[in-house]
Coordinates of C-alpha atoms and ligand atoms in Angstrom, one line a residue:
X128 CA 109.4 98.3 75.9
X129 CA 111.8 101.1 76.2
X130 CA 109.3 103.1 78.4
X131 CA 108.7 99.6 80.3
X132 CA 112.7 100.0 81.1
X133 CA 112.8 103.3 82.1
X134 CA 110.2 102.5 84.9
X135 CA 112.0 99.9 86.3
X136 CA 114.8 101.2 86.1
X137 CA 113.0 105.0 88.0
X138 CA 111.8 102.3 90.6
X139 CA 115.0 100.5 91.5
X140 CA 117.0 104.1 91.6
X141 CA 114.9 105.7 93.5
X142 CA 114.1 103.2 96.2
X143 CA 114.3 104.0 99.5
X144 CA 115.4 107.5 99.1
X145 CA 111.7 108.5 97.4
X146 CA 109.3 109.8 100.1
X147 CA 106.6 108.7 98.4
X148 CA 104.4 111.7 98.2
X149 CA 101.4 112.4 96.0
X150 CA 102.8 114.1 93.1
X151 CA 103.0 117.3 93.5
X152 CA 103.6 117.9 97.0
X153 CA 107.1 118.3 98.8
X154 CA 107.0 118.5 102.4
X155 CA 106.1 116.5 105.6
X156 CA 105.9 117.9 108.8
X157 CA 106.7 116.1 112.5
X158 CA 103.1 116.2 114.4
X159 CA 105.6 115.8 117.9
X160 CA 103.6 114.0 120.6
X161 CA 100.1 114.6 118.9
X162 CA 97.0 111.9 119.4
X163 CA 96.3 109.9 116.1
X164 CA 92.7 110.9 116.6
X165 CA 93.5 114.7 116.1
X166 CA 96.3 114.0 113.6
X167 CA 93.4 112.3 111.6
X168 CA 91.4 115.7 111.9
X169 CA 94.0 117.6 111.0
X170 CA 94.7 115.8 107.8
X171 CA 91.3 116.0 106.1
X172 CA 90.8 119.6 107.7
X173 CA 94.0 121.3 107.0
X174 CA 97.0 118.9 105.7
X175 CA 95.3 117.6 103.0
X176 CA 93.8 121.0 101.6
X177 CA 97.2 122.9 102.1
X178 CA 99.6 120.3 100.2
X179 CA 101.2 118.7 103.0
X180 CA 103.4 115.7 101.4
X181 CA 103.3 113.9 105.1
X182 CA 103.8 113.6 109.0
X183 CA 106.2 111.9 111.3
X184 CA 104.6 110.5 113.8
X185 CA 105.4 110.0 117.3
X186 CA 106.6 106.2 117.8
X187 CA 103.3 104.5 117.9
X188 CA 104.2 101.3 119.7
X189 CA 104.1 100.3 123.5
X190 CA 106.6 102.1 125.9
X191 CA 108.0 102.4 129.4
X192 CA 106.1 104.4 131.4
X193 CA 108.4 107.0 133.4
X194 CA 106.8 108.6 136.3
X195 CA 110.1 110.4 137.9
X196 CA 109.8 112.9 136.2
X197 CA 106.0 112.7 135.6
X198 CA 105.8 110.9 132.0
X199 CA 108.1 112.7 130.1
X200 CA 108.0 112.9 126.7
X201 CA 110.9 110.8 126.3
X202 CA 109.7 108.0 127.5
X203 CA 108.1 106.8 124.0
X204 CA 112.2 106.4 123.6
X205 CA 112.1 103.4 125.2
X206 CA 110.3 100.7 124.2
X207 CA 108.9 98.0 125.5
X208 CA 107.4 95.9 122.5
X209 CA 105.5 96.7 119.8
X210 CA 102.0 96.2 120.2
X211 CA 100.7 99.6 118.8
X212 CA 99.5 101.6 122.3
X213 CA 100.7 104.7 123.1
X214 CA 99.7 108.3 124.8
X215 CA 98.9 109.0 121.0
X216 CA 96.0 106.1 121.4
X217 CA 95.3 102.8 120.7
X218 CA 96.3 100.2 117.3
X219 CA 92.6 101.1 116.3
X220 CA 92.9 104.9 116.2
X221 CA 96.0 104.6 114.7
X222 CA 95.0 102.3 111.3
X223 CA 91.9 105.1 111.6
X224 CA 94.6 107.7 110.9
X225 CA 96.7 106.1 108.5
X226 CA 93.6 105.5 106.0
X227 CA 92.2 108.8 107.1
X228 CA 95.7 110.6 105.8
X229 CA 96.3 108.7 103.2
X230 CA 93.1 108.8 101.9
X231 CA 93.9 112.7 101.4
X232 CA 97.0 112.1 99.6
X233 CA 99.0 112.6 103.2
X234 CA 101.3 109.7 104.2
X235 CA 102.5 108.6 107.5
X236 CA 106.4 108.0 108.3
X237 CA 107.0 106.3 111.9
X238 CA 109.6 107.0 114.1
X239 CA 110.8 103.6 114.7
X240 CA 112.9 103.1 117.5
X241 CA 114.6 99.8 116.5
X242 CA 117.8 100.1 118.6
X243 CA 117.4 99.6 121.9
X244 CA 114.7 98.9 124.3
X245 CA 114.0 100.8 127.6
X246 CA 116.8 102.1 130.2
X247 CA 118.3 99.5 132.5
X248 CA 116.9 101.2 135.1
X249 CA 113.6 100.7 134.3
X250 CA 112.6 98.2 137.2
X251 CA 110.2 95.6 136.7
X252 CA 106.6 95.2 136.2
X253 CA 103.8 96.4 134.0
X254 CA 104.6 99.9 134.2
X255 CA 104.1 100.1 130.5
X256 CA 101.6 101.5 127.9
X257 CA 99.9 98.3 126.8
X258 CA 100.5 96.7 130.3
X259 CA 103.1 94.2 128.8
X260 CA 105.2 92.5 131.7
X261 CA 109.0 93.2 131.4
X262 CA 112.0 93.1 133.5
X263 CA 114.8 95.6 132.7
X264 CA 117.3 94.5 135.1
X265 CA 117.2 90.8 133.5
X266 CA 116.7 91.9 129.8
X267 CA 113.1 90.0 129.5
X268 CA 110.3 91.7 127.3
X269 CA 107.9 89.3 127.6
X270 CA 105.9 91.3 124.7
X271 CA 108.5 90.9 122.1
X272 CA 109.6 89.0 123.8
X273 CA 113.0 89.1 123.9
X274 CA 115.4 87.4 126.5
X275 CA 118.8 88.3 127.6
X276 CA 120.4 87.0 124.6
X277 CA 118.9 89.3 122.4
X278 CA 121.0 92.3 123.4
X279 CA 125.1 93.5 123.2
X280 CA 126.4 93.8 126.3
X281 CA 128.6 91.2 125.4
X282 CA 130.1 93.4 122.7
X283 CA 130.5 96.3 124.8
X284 CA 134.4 96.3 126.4
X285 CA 133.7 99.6 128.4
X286 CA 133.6 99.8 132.6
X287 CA 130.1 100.5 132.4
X288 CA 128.6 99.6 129.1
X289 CA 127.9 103.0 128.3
X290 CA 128.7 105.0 125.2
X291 CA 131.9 107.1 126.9
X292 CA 134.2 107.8 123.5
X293 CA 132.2 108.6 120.3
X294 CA 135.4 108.4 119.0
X295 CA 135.3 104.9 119.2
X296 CA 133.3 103.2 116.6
X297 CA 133.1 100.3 118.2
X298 CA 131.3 101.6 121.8
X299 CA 129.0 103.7 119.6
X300 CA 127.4 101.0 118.2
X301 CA 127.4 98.3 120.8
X302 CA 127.5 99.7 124.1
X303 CA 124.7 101.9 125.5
X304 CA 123.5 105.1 124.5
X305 CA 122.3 107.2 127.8
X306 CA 121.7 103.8 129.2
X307 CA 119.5 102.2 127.0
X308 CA 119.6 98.0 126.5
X309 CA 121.4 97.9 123.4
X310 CA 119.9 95.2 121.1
X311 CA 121.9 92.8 118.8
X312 CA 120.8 93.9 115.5
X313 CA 123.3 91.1 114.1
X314 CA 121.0 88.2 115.1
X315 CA 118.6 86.4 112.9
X316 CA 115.9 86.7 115.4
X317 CA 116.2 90.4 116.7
X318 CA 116.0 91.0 112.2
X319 CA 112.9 89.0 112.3
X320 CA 110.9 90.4 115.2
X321 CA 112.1 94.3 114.1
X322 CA 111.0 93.6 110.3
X323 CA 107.8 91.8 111.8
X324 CA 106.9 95.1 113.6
X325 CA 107.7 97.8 110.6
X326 CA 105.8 95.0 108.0
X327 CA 102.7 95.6 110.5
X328 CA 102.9 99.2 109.9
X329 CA 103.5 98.8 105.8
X330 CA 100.3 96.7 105.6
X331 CA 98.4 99.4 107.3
X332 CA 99.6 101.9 105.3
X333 CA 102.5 103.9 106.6
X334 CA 104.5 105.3 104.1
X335 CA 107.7 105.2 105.9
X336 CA 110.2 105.3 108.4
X337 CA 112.1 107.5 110.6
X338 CA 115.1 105.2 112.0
X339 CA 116.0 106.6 115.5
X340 CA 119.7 106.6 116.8
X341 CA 120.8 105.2 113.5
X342 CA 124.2 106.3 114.3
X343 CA 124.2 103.5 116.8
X344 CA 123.5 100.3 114.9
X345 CA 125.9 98.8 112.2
X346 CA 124.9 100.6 108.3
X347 CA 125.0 96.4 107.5
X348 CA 122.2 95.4 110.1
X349 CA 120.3 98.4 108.8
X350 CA 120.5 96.9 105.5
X351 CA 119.8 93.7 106.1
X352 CA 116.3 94.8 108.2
X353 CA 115.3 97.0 104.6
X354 CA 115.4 94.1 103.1
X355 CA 113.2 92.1 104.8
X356 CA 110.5 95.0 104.4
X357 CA 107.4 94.5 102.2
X358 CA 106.5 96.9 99.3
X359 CA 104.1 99.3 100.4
X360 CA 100.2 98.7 100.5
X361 CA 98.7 98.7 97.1
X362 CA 95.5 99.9 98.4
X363 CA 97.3 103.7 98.1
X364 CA 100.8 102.7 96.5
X365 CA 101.6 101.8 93.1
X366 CA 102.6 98.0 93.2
X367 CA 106.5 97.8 93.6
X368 CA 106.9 101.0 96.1
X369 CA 109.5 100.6 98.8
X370 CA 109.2 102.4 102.2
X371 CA 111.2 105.9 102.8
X372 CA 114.0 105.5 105.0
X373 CA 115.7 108.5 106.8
X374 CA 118.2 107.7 109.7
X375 CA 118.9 109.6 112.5
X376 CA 122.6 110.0 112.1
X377 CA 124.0 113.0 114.1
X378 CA 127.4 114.3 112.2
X379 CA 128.5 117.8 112.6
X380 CA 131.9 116.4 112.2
X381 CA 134.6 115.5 114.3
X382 CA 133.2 112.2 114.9
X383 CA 134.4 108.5 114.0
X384 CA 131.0 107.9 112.4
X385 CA 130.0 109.7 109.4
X386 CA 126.4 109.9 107.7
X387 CA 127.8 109.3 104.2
X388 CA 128.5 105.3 105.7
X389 CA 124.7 105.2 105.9
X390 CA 123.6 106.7 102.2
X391 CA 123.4 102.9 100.8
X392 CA 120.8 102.6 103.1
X393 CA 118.4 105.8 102.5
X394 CA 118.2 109.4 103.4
X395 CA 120.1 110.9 106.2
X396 CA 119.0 113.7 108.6
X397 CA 121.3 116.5 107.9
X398 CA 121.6 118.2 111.4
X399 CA 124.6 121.0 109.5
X400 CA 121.1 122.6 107.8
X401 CA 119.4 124.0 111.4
X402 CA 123.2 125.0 112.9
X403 CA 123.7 126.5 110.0
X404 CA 121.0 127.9 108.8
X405 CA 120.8 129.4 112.4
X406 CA 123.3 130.8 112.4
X407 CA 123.1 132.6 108.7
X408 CA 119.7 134.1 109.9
X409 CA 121.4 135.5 113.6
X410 CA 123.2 137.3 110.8
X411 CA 126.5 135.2 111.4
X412 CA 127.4 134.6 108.6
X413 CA 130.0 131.4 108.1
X414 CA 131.8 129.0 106.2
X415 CA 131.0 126.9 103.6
X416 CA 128.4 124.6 104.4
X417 CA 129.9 121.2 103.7
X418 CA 126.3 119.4 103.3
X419 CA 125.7 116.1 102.3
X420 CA 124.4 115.3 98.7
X421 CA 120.4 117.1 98.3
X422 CA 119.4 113.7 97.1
X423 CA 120.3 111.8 100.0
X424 CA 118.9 114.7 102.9
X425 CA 116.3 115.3 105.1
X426 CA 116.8 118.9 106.2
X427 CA 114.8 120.7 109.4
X428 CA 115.5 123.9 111.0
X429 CA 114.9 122.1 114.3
X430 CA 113.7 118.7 115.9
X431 CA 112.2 117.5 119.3
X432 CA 115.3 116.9 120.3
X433 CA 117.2 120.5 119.7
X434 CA 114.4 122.0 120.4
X435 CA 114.7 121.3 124.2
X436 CA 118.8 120.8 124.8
X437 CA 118.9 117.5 123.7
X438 CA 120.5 116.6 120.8
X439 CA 122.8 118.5 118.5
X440 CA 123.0 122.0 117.6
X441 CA 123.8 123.6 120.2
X442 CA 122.6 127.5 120.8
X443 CA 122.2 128.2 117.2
X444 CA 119.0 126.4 116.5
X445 CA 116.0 128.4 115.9
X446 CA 112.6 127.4 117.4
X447 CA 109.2 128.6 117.6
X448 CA 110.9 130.3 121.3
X449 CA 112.3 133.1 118.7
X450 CA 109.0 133.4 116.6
X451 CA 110.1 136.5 113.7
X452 CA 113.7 134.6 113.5
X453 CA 112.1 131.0 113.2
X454 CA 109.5 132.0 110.3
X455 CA 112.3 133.6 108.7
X456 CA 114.2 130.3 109.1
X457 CA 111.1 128.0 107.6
X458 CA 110.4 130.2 105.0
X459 CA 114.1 130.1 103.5
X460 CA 114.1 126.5 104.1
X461 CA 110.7 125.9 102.3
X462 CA 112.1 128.0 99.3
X463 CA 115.2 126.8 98.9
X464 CA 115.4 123.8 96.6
X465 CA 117.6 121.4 99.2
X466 CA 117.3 118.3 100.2
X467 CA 113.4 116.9 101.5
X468 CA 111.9 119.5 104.2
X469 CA 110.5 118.5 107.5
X470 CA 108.9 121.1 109.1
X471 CA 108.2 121.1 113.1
X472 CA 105.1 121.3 115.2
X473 CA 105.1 120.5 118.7
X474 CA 103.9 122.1 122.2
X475 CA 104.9 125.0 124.5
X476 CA 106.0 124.3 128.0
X477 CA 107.0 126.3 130.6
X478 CA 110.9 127.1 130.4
X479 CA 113.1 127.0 133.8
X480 CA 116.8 128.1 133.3
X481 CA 118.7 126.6 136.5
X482 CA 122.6 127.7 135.1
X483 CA 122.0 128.5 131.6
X484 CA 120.2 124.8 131.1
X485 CA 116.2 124.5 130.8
X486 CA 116.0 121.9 133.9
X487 CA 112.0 121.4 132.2
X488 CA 113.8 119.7 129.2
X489 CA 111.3 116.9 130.3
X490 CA 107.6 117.9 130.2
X491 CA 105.3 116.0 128.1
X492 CA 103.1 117.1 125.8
X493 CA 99.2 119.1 126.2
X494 CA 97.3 117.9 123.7
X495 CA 97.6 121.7 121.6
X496 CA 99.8 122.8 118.7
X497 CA 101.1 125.4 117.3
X498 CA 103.3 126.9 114.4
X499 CA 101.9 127.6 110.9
X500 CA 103.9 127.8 107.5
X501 CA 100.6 126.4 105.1
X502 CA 101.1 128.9 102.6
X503 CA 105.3 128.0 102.1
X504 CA 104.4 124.1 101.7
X505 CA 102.5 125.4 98.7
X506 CA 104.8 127.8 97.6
X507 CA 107.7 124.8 97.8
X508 CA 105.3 122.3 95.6
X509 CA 104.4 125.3 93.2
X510 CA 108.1 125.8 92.3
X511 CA 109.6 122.3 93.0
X512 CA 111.8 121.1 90.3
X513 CA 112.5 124.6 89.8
X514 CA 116.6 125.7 89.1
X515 CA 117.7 128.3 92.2
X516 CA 118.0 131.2 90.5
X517 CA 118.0 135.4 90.7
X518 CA 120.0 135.6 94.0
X519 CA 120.2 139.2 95.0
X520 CA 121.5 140.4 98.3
X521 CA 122.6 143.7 99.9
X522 CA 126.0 142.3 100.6
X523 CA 124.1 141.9 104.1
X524 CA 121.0 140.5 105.8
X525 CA 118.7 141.5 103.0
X526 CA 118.5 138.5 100.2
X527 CA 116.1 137.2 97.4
X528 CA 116.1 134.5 94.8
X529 CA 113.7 132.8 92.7
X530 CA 113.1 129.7 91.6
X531 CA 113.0 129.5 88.0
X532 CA 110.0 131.4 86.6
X533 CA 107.5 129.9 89.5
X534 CA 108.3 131.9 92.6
X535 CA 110.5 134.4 94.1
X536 CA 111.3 135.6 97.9
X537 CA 112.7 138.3 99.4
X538 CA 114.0 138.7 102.9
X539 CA 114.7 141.9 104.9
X540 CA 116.9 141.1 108.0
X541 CA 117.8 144.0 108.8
X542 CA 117.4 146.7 111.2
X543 CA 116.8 149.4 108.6
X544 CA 113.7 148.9 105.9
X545 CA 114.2 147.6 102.9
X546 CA 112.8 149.2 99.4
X547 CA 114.3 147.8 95.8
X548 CA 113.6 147.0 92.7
X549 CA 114.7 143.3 92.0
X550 CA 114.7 141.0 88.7
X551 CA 111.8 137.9 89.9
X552 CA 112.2 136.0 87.0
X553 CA 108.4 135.6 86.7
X554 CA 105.8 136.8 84.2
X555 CA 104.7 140.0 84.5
X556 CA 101.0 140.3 86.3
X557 CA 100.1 141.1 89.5
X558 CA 100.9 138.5 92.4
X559 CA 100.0 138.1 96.0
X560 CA 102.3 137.8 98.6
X561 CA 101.8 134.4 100.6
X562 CA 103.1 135.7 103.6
X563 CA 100.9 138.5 104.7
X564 CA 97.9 137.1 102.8
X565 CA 97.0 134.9 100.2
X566 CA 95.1 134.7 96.5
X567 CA 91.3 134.6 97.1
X568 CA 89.7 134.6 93.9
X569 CA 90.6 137.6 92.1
X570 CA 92.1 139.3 95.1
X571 CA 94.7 139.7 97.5
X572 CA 94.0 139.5 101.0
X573 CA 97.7 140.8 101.8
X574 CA 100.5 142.6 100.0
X575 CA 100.5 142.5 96.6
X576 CA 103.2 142.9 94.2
X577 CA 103.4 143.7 90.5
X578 CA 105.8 142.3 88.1
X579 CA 106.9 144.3 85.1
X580 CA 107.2 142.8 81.4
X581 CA 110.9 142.7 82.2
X582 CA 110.5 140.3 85.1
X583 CA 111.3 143.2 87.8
X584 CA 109.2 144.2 91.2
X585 CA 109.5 146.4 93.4
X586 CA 109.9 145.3 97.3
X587 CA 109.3 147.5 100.1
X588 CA 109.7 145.4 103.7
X589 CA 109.7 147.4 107.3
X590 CA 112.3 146.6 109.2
X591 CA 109.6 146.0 112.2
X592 CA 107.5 143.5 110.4
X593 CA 107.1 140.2 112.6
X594 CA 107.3 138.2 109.1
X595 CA 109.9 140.5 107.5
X596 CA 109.7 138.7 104.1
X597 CA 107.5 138.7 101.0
X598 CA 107.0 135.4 98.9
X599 CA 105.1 135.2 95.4
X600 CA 104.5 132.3 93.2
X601 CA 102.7 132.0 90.1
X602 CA 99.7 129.9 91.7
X603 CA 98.7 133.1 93.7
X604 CA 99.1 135.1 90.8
X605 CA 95.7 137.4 89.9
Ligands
AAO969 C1 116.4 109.4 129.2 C2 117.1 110.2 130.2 C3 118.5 109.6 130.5 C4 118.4 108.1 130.9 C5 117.6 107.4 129.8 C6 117.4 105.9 130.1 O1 117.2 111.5 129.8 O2 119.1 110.3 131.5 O3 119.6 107.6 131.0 O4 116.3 108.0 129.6 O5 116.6 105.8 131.2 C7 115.5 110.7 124.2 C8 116.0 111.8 125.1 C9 116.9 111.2 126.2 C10 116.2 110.0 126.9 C11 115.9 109.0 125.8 C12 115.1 107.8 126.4 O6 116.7 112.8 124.4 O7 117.2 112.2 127.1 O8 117.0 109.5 127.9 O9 114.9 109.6 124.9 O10 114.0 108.1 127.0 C13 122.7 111.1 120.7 C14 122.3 110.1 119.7 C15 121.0 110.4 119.0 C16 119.9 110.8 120.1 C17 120.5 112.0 120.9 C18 119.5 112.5 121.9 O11 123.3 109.9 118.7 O12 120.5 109.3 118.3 O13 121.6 111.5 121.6 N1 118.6 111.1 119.5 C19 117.5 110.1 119.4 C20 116.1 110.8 119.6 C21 116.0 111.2 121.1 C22 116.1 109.9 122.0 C23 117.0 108.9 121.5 C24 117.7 109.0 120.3 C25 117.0 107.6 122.2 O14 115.9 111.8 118.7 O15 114.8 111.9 121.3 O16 116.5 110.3 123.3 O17 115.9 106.8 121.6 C26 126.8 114.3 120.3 C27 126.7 113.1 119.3 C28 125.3 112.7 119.1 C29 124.6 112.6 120.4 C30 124.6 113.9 121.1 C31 123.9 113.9 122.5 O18 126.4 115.5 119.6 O19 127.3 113.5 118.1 O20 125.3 111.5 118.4 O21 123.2 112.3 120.1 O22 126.0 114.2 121.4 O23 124.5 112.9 123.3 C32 127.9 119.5 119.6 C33 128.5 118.4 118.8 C34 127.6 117.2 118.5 C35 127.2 116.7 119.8 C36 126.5 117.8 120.6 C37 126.0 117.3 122.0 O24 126.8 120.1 118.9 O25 128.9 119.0 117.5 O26 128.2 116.2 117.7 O27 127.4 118.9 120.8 O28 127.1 117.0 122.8

């Protein structure tokens, strides 16, 4: 009985802030723009098999389609109902992919763009991705649908219904952001037809939800759409699971909105982790950090959005532009024990600086990849649950720490190599270094390092190493 208690009691207080993954696993990562009939591939070849928790998924249901500029990848920011057809394929592909994933323990979490529909410019027609009709200029989605009555411009007091004061509580969250149609989140029927839409996705399978431009809506009408969600499928889920919810709430401070308004409803993305940790590994070094609770983040060192110039963040975000910097930045991210780690792969374009901005901020996606941190997801689930612990530095840009007596890494950011004895905090044996190799059977294919009976290793890094850091854990031990 007492047992039977503690369960329910572990269900109900973990909620919507558990991401759900297979035990044992830590880590999803944001497959940016990719088909579902490749992200299905990837998760039985190479997800699956290197411990990957889950993906966020580009929004999977129908949107406007742009062609000035030539279908940018924003466009799938603007819907335009939500029958499942996208550029990332068609409803059938995509309940293919969800069983596919989650057949090999790797769950799904949809970006759900639940605020707004498509710009007001968007003209008329069937310009959309499953050929629904709609009319931006008169608010009609005949897909939905949705009517004129369905969105705020009513509420919105400013000259142009546009977002102009983020200041102002009120115009964030009931005027338009970058001239999107602003729906009424308040109404009955807008709760219904939303809830409707993310139910569909629970009964195929996904896992959970991304909640775009979460700033934007009122925490209360997020609540009241979570709880009109069905418990996930029991075909994967334990009976009783609620969906992961993480809202896209931009605070760096400053701002009339904070993210802690929107803990009651889930996890927040915690947009302080990639300034910061940006700027730590340019080597300028800051502050205090000021981040929200680990139990209530979702941490990244960068998103579609920052990636490109949109967004937040600013010049300090590191991306896969600044390759030796942004492994460095993944790496400490993976290790450290903070908050749930997203990790980021997405597509190359060609970059055009007109005045210091990228004026290709636009281009949509190839249908290629890139970026590769497999052997940190591991080294995160082998040491997950594991105290922080052993912090060394050089009272400069070399550091290490452990986690408890699983893992250890070491960094050398400097411009001079590095060579020194630290304490690991891991059984003596000989380990392989998951960086430059990995364990393969009953050798290294990289470095390998040897810890002492008293816990110590020696660490010798060049200072012109692309992946200047060595990481060990005791599942790649020999
Ligand atoms: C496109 C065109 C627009 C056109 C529109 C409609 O670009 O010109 O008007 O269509 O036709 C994405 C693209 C948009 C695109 C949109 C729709 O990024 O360019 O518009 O699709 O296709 C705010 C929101 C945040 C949002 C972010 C981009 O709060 O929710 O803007 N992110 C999500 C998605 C994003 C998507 C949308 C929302 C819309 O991730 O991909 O847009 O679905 C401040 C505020 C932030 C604010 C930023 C940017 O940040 O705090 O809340 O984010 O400004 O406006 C310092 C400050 C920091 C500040 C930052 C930037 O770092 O510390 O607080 O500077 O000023």
């Amino acid at each position: 009985m007492k047992l039977l208690l503690l369960f329910v009691f572990v269900g109900l207080s973990c909620a919507q802030y558990n991401t759900n993954f297979r035990a044992g696993r830590t880590s999803m990562v944001h497959l940016f723009e990719w088909r579902w009939v490749d992200i299905a591939a990837e998760c039985e070849r190479y997800l699956g098999p290197n411990g990957f928790g889950g993906i966020q998924v580009s929004p999977p249901n129908e949107n406007i389609i742009v062609s000035n500029p030539w279908r940018p990848w924003y466009e799938r920011y603007q819907p335009v109902s939500y029958k499942l057809c996208s550029r990332s394929g068609t409803e059938a592909q995509f309940r293919d992919m969800v069983t596919r994933c989650n057949n090999v323990g790797v769950y799904i979490y949809v970006d759900a763009i639940i605020n707004h529909m498509c710009g007001s410019g968007g003209g008329a027609g069937t310009h959309s991705t499953c050929g629904s009709y709609f009319n931006a200029g008169t608010k009609e989605f005949s897909g939905v649908p949705y009517s004129s009555l369905d969105f705020n411009d009513n509420k919105c007091y400013t000259s142009n219904g546009e977002i102009q004061n983020y200041g102002d509580v009120n115009q964030v969250r009931n005027c338009r952001l970058v001239g999107l149609l602003d729906l009424a989140l308040e109404k009955d029927y807008v709760r219904g037809k939303i809830a409707a839409f993310l139910n569909n996705l629970i009964s195929i399978g996904v896992a959970g939800f991304r909640l775009d431009a979460a700033k934007h809506m009122w925490p209360g009408d997020i609540s009241n759409i979570i709880s009109r969600l069905s418990n996930l499928n029991t075909q994967w889920f334990p009976s009783g699971t609620r969906p992961l919810i993480f809202q896209e709430v931009i605070d760096l401070g400053g701002e009339a909105i904070s993210a802690s308004e929107y803990y009651g409803n889930g996890r927040v993305t915690e947009f302080k982790y990639g300034a910061k940790l940006g700027n730590v590994v340019r080597k300028n070094w800051g502050e205090g950090w000021g981040f929200m609770p680990s139990n209530r983040a979702l941490v990244f060192v960068d998103n579609h959005d920052n990636q490109r110039g949109h967004g937040a963040g600013g010049a300090s975000i590191l991306t896969f532009w600044e390759s030796r910097l942004y492994k460095i930045g993944v790496a400490f991210m993976l290790a450290h024990p903070y908050g749930v780690t997203r990790v980021m792969s997405s597509y190359r374009w060609s970059r055009n600086f007109v005045n210091g901005k990228d004026v290709n901020d636009w281009i949509g996606p190839p249908s290629n990849s890139d970026g590769s941190t497999k052997n940190m997801v591991i080294f995160r689930n082998t040491v997950d649950g594991q105290a922080f612990t052993n912090w060394w530095d050089n009272g400069g840009n070399q550091i290490a720490f452990g986690r408890g007596n699983r893992g250890f890494i070491v960094f050398n950011n400097e411009s001079w190599n590095m060579d020194a004895t630290l304490n690991t905090g891991l059984p003596a044996g000989t380990y392989c270094d998951v960086i430059s190799g990995q364990k393969e059977g009953t050798r290294c294919t990289g470095v390998q390092v040897t810890v002492s009976s008293t816990g110590s290793a020696r660490f010798t890094i060049s200072s012109s190493a692309e992946d200047p850091f060595i990481a060990i854990h005791v599942n790649a031990k020999l």
